[in-house]
Short mmCIF file of C-alpha atoms in Angstrom, two decimals:
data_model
loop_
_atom_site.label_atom_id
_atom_site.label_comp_id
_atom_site.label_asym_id
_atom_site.label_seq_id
_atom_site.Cartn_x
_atom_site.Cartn_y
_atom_site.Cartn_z
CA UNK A 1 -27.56 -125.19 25.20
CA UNK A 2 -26.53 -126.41 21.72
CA UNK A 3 -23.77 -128.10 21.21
CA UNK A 4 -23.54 -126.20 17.55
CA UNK A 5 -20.74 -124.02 18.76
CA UNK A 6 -19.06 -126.63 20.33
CA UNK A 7 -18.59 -128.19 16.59
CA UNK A 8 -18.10 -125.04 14.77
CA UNK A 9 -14.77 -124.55 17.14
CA UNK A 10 -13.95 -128.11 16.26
CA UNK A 11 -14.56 -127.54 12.33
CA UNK A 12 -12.19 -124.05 12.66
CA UNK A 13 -9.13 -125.81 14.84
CA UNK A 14 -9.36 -128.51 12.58
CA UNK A 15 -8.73 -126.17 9.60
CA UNK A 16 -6.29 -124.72 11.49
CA UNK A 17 -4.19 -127.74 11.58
CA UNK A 18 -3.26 -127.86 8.47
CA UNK A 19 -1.82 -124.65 8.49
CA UNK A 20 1.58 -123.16 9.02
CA UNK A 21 2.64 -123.26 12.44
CA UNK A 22 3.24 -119.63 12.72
CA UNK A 23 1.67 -116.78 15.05
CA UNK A 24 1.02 -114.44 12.07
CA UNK A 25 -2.43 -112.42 13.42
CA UNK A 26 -3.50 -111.56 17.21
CA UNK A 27 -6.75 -109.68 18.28
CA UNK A 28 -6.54 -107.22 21.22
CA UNK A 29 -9.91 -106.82 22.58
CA UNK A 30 -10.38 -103.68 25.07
CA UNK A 31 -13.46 -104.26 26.98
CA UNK A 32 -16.48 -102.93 27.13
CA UNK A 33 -16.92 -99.95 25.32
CA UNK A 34 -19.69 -97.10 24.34
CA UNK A 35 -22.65 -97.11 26.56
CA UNK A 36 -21.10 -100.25 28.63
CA UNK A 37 -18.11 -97.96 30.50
CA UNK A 38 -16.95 -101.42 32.39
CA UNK A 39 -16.43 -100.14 36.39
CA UNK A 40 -15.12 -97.04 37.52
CA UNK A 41 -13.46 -94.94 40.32
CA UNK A 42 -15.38 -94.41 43.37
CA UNK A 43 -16.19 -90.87 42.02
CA UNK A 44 -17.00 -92.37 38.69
CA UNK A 45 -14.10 -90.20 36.76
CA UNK A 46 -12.13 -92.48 35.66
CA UNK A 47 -13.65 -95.33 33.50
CA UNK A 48 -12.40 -99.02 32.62
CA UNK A 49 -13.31 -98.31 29.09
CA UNK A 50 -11.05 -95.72 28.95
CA UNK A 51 -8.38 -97.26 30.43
CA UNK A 52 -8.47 -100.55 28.08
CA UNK A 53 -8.63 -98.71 25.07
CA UNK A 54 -5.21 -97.07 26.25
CA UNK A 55 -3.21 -100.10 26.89
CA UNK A 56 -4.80 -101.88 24.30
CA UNK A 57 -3.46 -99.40 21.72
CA UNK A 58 0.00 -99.61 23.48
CA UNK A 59 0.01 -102.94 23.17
CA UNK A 60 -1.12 -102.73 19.54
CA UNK A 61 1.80 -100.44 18.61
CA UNK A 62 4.42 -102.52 20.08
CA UNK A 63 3.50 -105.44 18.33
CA UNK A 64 3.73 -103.68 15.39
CA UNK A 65 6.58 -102.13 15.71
CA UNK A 66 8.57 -105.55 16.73
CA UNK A 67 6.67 -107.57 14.27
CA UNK A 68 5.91 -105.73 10.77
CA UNK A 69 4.60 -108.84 9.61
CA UNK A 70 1.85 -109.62 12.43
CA UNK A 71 -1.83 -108.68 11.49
CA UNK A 72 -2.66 -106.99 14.62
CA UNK A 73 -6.66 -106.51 14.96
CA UNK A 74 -8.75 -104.51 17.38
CA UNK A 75 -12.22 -105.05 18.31
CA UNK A 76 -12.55 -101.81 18.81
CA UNK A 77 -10.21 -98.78 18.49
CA UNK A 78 -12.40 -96.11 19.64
CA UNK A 79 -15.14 -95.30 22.27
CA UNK A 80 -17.74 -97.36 20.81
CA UNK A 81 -19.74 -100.90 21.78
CA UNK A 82 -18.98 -104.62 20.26
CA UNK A 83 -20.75 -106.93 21.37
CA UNK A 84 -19.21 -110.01 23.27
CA UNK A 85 -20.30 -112.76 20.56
CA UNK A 86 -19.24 -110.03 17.73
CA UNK A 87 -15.39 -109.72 19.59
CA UNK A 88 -15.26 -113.36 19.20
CA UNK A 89 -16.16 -113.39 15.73
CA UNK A 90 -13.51 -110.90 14.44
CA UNK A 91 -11.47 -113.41 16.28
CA UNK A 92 -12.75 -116.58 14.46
CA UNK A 93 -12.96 -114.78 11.21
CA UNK A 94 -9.42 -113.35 10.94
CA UNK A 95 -8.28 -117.17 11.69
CA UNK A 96 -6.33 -115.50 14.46
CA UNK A 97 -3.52 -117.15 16.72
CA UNK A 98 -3.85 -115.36 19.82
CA UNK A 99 -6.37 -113.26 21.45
CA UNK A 100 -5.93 -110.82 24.44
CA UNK A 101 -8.92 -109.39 25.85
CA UNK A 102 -7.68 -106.23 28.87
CA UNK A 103 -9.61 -105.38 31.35
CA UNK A 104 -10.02 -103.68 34.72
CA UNK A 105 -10.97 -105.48 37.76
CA UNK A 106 -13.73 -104.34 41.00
CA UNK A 107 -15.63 -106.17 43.41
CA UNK A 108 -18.62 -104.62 44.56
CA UNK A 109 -20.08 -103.68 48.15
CA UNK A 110 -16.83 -103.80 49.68
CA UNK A 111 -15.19 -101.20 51.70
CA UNK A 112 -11.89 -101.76 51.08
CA UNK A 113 -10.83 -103.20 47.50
CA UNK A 114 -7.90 -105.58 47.16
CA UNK A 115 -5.33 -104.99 44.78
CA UNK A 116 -3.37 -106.64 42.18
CA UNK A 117 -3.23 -108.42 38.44
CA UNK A 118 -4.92 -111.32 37.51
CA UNK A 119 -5.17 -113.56 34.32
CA UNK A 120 -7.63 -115.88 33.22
CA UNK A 121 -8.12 -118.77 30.36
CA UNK A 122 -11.65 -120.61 29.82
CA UNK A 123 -12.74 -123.16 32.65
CA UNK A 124 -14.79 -123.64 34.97
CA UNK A 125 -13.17 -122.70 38.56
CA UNK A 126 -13.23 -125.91 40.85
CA UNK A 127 -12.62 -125.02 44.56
CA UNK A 128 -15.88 -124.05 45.49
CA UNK A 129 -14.95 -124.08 49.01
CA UNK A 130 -12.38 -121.42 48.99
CA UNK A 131 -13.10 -117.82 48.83
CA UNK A 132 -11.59 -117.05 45.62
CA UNK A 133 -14.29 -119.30 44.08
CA UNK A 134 -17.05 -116.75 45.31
CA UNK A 135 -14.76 -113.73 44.23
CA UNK A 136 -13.89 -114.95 40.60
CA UNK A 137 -17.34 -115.96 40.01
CA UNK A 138 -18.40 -112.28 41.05
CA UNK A 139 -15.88 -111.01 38.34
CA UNK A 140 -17.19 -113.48 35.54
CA UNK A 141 -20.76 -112.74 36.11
CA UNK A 142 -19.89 -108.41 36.07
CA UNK A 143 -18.01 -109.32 32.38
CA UNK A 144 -20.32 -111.71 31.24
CA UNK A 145 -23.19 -109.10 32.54
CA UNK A 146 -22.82 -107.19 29.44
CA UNK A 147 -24.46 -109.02 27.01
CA UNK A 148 -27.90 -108.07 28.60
CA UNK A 149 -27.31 -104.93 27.44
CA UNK A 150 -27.50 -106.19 23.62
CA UNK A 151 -31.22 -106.78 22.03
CA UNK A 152 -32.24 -110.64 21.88
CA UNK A 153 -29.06 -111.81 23.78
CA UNK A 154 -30.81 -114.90 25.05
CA UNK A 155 -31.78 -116.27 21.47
CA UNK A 156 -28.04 -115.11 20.34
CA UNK A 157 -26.69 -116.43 23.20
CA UNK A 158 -28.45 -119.92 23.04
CA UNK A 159 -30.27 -119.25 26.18
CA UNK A 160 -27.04 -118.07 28.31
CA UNK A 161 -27.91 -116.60 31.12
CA UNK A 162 -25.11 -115.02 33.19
CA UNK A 163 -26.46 -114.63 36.31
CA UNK A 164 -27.73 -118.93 36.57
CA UNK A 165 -24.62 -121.18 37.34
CA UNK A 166 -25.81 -124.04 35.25
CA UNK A 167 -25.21 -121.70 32.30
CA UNK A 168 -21.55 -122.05 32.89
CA UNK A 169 -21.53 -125.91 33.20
CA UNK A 170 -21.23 -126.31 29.48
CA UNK A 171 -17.98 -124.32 28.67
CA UNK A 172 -16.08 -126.97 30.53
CA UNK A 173 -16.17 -128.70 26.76
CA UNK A 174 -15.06 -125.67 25.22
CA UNK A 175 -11.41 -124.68 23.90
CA UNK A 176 -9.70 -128.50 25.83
CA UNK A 177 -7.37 -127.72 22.65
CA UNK A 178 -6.65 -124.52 23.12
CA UNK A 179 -6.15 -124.64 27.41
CA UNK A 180 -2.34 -125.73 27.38
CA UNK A 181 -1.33 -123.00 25.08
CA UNK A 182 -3.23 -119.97 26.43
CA UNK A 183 -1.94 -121.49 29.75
CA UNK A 184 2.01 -121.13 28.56
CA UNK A 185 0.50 -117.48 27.19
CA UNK A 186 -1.10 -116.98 30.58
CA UNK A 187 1.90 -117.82 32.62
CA UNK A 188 4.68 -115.60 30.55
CA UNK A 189 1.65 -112.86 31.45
CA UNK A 190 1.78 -113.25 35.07
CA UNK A 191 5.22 -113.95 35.07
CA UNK A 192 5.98 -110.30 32.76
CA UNK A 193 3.67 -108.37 34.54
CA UNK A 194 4.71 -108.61 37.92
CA UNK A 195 7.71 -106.28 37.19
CA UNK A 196 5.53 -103.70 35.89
CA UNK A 197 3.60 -100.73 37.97
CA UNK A 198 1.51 -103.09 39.54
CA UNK A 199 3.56 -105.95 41.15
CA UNK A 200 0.88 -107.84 43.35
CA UNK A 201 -0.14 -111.23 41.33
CA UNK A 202 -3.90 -112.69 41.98
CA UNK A 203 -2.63 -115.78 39.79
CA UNK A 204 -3.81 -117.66 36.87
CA UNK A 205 -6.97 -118.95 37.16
CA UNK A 206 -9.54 -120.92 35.07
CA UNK A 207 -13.06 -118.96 34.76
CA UNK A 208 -16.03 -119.42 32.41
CA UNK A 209 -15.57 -115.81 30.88
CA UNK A 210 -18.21 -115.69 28.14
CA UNK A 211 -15.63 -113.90 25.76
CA UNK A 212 -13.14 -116.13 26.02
CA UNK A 213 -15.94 -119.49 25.39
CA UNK A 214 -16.52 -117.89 21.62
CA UNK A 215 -13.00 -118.05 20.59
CA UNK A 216 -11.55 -120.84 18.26
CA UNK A 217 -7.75 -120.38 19.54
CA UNK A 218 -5.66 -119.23 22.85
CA UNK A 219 -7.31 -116.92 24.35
CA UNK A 220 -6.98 -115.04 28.16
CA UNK A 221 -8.16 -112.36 29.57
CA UNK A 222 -6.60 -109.99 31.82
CA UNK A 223 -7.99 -108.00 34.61
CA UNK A 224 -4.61 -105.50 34.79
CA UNK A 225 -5.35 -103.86 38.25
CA UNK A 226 -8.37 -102.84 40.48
CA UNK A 227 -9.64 -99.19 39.64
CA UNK A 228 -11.15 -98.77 43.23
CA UNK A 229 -8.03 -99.66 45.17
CA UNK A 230 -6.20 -96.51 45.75
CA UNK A 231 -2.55 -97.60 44.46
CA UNK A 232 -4.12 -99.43 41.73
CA UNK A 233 -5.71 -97.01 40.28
CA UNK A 234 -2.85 -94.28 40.37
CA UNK A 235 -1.32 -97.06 38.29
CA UNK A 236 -3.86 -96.94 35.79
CA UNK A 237 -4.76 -93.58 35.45
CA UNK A 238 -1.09 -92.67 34.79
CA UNK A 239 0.49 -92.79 31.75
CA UNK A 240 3.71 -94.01 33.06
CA UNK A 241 1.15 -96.79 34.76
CA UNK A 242 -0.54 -98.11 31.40
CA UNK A 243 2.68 -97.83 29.32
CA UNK A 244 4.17 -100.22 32.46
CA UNK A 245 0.99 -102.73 32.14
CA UNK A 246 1.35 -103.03 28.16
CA UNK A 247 5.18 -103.40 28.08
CA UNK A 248 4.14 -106.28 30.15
CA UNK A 249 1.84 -107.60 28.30
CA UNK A 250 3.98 -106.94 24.82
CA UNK A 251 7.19 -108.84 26.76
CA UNK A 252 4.70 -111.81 27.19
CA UNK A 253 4.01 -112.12 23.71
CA UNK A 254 7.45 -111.68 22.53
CA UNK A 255 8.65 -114.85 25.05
CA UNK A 256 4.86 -116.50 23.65
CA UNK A 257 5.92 -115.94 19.92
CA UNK A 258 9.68 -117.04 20.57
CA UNK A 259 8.51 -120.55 21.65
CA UNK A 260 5.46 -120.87 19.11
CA UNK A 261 7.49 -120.28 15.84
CA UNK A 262 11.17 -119.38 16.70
CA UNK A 263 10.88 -115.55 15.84
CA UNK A 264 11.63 -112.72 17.89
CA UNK A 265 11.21 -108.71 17.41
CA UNK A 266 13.17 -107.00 14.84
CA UNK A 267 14.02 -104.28 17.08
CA UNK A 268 14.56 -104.49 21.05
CA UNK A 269 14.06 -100.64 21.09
CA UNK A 270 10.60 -99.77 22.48
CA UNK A 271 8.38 -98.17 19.97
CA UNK A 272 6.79 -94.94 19.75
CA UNK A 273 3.41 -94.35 21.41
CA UNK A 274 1.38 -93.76 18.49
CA UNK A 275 2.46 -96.45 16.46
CA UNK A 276 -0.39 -97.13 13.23
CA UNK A 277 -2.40 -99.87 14.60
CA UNK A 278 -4.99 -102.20 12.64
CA UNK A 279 -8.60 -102.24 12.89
CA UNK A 280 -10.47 -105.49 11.54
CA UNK A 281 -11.53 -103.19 8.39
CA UNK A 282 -8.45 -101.96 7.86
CA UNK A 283 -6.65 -105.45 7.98
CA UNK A 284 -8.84 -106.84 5.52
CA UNK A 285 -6.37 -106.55 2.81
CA UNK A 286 -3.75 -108.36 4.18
CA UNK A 287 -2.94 -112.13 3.29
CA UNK A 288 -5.35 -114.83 5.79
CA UNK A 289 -3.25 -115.32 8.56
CA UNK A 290 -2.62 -119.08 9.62
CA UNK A 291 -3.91 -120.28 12.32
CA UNK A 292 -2.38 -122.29 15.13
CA UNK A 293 -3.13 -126.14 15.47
CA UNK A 294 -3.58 -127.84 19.27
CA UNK A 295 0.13 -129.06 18.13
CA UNK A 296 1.43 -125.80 18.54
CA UNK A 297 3.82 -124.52 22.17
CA UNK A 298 6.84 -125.16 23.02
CA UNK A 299 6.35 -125.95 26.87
CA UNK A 300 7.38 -129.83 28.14
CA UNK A 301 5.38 -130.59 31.15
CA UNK A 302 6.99 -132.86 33.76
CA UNK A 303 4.06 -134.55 36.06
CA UNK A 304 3.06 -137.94 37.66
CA UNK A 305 1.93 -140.14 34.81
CA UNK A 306 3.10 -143.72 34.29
CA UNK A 307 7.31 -143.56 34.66
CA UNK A 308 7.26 -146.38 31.71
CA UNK A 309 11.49 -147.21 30.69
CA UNK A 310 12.58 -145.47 27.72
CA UNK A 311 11.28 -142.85 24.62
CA UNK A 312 7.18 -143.51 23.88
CA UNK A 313 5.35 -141.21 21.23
CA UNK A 314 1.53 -140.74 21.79
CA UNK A 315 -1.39 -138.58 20.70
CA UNK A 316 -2.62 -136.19 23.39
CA UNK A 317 -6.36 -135.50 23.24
CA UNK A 318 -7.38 -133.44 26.14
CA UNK A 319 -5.68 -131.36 28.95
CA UNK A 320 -7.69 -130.90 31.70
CA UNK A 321 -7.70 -129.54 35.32
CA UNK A 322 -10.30 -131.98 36.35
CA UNK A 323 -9.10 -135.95 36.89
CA UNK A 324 -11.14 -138.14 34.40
CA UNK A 325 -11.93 -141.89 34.32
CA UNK A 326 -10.08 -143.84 31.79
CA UNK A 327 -13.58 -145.10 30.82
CA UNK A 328 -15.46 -141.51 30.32
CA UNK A 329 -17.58 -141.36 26.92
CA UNK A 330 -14.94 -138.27 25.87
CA UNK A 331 -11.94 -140.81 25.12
CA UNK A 332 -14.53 -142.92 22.84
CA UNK A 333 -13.43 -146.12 24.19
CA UNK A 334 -9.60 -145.49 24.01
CA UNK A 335 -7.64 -146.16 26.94
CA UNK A 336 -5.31 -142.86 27.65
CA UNK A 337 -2.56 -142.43 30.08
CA UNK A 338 -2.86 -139.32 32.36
CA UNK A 339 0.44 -137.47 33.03
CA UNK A 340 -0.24 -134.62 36.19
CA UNK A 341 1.27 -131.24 34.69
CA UNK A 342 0.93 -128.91 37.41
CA UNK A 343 -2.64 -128.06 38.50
CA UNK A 344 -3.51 -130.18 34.58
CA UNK A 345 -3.90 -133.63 33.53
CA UNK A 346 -2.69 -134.48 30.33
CA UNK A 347 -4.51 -137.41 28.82
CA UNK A 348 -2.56 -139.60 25.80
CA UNK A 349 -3.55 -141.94 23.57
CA UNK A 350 -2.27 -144.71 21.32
CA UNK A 351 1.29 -144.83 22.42
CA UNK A 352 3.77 -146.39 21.01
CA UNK A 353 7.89 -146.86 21.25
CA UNK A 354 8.11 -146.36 17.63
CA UNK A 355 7.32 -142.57 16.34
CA UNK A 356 6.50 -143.20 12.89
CA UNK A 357 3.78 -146.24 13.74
CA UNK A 358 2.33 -143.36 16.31
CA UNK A 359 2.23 -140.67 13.84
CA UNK A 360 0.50 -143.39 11.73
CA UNK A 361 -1.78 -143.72 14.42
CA UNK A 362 -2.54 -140.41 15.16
CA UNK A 363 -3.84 -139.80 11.33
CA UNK A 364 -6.84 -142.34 12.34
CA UNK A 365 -7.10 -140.80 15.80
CA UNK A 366 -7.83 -137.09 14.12
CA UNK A 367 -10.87 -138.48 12.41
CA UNK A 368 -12.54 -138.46 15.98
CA UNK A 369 -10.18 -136.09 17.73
CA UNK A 370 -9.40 -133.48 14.83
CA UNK A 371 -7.68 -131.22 17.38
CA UNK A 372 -4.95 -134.12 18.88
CA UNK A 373 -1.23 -133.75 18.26
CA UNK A 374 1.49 -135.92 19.10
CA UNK A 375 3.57 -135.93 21.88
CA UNK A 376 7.17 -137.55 23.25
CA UNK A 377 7.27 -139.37 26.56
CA UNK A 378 10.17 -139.79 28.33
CA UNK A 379 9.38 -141.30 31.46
CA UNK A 380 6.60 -138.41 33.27
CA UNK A 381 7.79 -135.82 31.37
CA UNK A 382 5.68 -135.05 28.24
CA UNK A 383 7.10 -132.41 24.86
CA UNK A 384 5.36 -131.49 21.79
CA UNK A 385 6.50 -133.82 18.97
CA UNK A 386 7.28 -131.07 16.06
#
C-alpha cells in the first residue's frame, strides 16, 4: 500500500482550511449501479440499485428545495455503473463538504435476516470478539466486493484486495480529520431515522468501507434497511417507505448544516418529488464550492481527560477510537492530552491558558499537522474554538 493517497487527502483538507466555513456542495452517492444490482429480494425482483437511486433522488430534491444555494451532486442519476474510486473522485473534485453514500443491507446464508438501519464512518471495527465484528466485516467485504468487477482494480486500487484483512489495516490512517464530524453527521442520521418507516437502529459503527477511505471530507454510509427481511423490505419497496427513509436522511442534514454554518432551510414545507436535481456535469457551472476544514462542527464533547482548573485553548490533532501512547511516532514528539468523548479519544496539543499564544501556536503546529484546529478546554469538556 502507498501512502500517496494518504498525502493527497492531507494536501486537499489542507486547502480546505483556508476556505469559508460553509457547507455549500454535498454528493449523494446511490450504490452500485448498472451491471452491479447491489443484493436483492429473495426472488430477485426487487434490486438495491433500484432502491438507492430512489431515495437518493428524494434526498437530492429536498436539499434543493430547502437550500437553493447547495451544489447537490450525484454519482450517478440513472441505472448505470461508477466505479468506487471514480464516486470518490467526483467527491474530491467538487471540493465537497459532505458525502452520503445509501445503501441496502443483506447477510448471506442465513435463514432468517435481521432487520433494521445502520450507519457507518471510516475505521477499522475493534471488538473482534463480539459478533457484530464478524457481521459488519461480512457487509464491508459485499460493498467493497465491487471493485473486482472493474478492469485492473488491483493496480488502481494499489493492490487492495477486499477479501484479505490486512488490506483494511491501512485505512485506520485515513480521514482522523474528518471522523468527529461525519460522527456528529452520523449520529443526527441514526438519531432522524429512527422515526421513519424503519424504526429498529443497528447503531453507528466504524468500518473500513472502501468508498468512504477515498473521500477527502465527512463522509458515511448508510445501509437504510435489509431487503431480505420481510418488514424491511415492504419498507423499501414502497413509496411511502423510501420517501420515510430520505425525509430522514434530509432532517439529518438540515440539524448537520444548522450546527456547521448557522443556516437552516428556506422553507419547512416538504418539497415536491421530482424536484431538478444536479448531476456532476450539470453542476459544473456553478461557483467551486468551499470546502470544510477539520475546524469545522459544532458538537462539545464532555469525556475523562485531565480536569485541569480553569479555561485552556489547545490544538487537537487526532480523534480516535483506539487509546494511543503519548509517545507514538503520530504526535511527532509532542506530548498531547487525551480527553475520552464517548467511544473517541480526543488527543490535544500545545495548550495553553492564553488563546491568542495557542492560536500562535497552532500556526507552527499546521506545518506538521495541516488538518489541526483549535479547541477550548474547560475542565473534561472540549468545544471547537471558532
Amino acid at each position: 500500500m502507498s501512502l500517496s493517497i494518504l498525502s493527497g487527502l492531507h494536501a486537499a483538507s489542507a486547502q480546505s482550511s483556508s476556505a469559508s466555513l460553509k457547507l455549500s456542495t454535498v454528493v449523494i452517492d446511490p450504490g452500485h449501479g448498472g451491471r452491479d444490482a447491489g443484493c436483492s429480494s429473495p426472488d430477485g425482483k426487487i434490486l438495491e440499485k433500484d432502491i438507492v437511486l430512489d431515495i437518493a433522488k428524494r434526498v437530492a430534491g429536498k436539499i434543493k428545495a430547502g437550500y437553493p444555494d447547495v451544489k447537490v451532486i450525484m454519482t450517478r442519476d440513472s441505472d448505470r455503473g461508477v466505479e468506487l474510486q471514480e464516486r470518490a473522485e467526483i467527491a474530491n473534485r467538487n471540493k465537497a463538504n459532505l458525502f452520503i453514500s445509501i445503501h441496502v443491507n443483506s447477510v448471506e446464508g442465513k435463514k432468517t435476516s435481521p432487520n433494521g438501519y445502520s450507519v457507518h464512518i471510516l475505521g477499522q471495527y475493534t471488538s473482534k470478539n463480539r459478533d457484530l465484528y464478524a457481521v459488519n466485516m461480512d457487509v464491508v467485504r459485499r460493498e467493497n466486493s465491487v471493485i473486482t468487477l472493474e478492469d485492473d482494480f488491483t493496480t488502481k486500487y494499489e493492490g487492495f484486495d477486499p477479501s484479505d484483512e490486512e488490506s483494511y489495516i491501512f485505512m485506520n490512517l485515513m480521514q482522523n480529520a474528518f471522523l468527529e464530524q461525519s460522527l456528529e453527521f452520523a449520529q443526527h442520521l441514526d438519531k432522524s431515522l429512527g422515526g421513519g418507516p424503519i424504526r429498529n437502529s443497528r447503531g453507528i459503527s466504524q468500518d473500513p468501507f472502501l468508498v468512504l477511505w477515498r473521500t477527502a471530507m465527512p463522509s458515511v454510509l448508510i445501509e437504510c434497511g435489509f431487503l431480505p427481511n420481510p418488514q424491511d423490505r415492504e419498507a423499501l419497496n414502497s413509496e411511502k417507505g423510501r420517501e420515510g427513509i430520505a425525509s430522514g436522511i434530509y432532517e439529518a442534514f438540515r440539524k448537520y448544516k444548522k450546527g456547521y454554518d448557522g443556516t437552516d432551510a428556506v422553507d419547512s414545507a416538504e418539497p415536491e418529488k421530482e424536484v431538478g436535481r444536479q448531476t456532476e456535469k450539470a453542476a459544473k457551472g456553478s461557483d467551486d464550492a468551499g470546502s470544510a476544514a477539520a475546524a469545522s462542527g459544532e458538537n462539545a464533547g464532555s469525556g475523562s481527560g485531565k480536569a485541569a482548573t480553569g479555561v485552556r485553548f489547545g490544538t487537537q490533532v487526532l480523534v480516535s477510537s483506539k487509546v494511543m501512547k503519548e509517545d507514538d511516532p503520530y504526535f511527532l514528539g509532542y506530548t498531547p492530552e487525551c480527553f475520552t468523548v464517548g467511544k473517541l479519544y480526543k488527543y490535544i496539543i500545545g495548550i495553553d491558558s492564553d488563546q491568542d499564544k495557542a492560536r500562535e501556536v497552532l500556526k507552527k503546529i499546521r506545518r506538521k499537522y495541516p488538518d489541526a484546529f483549535l479547541v477550548k478546554i474547560e475542565g473534561s469538556t472540549v468545544s471547537i474554538c471558532k
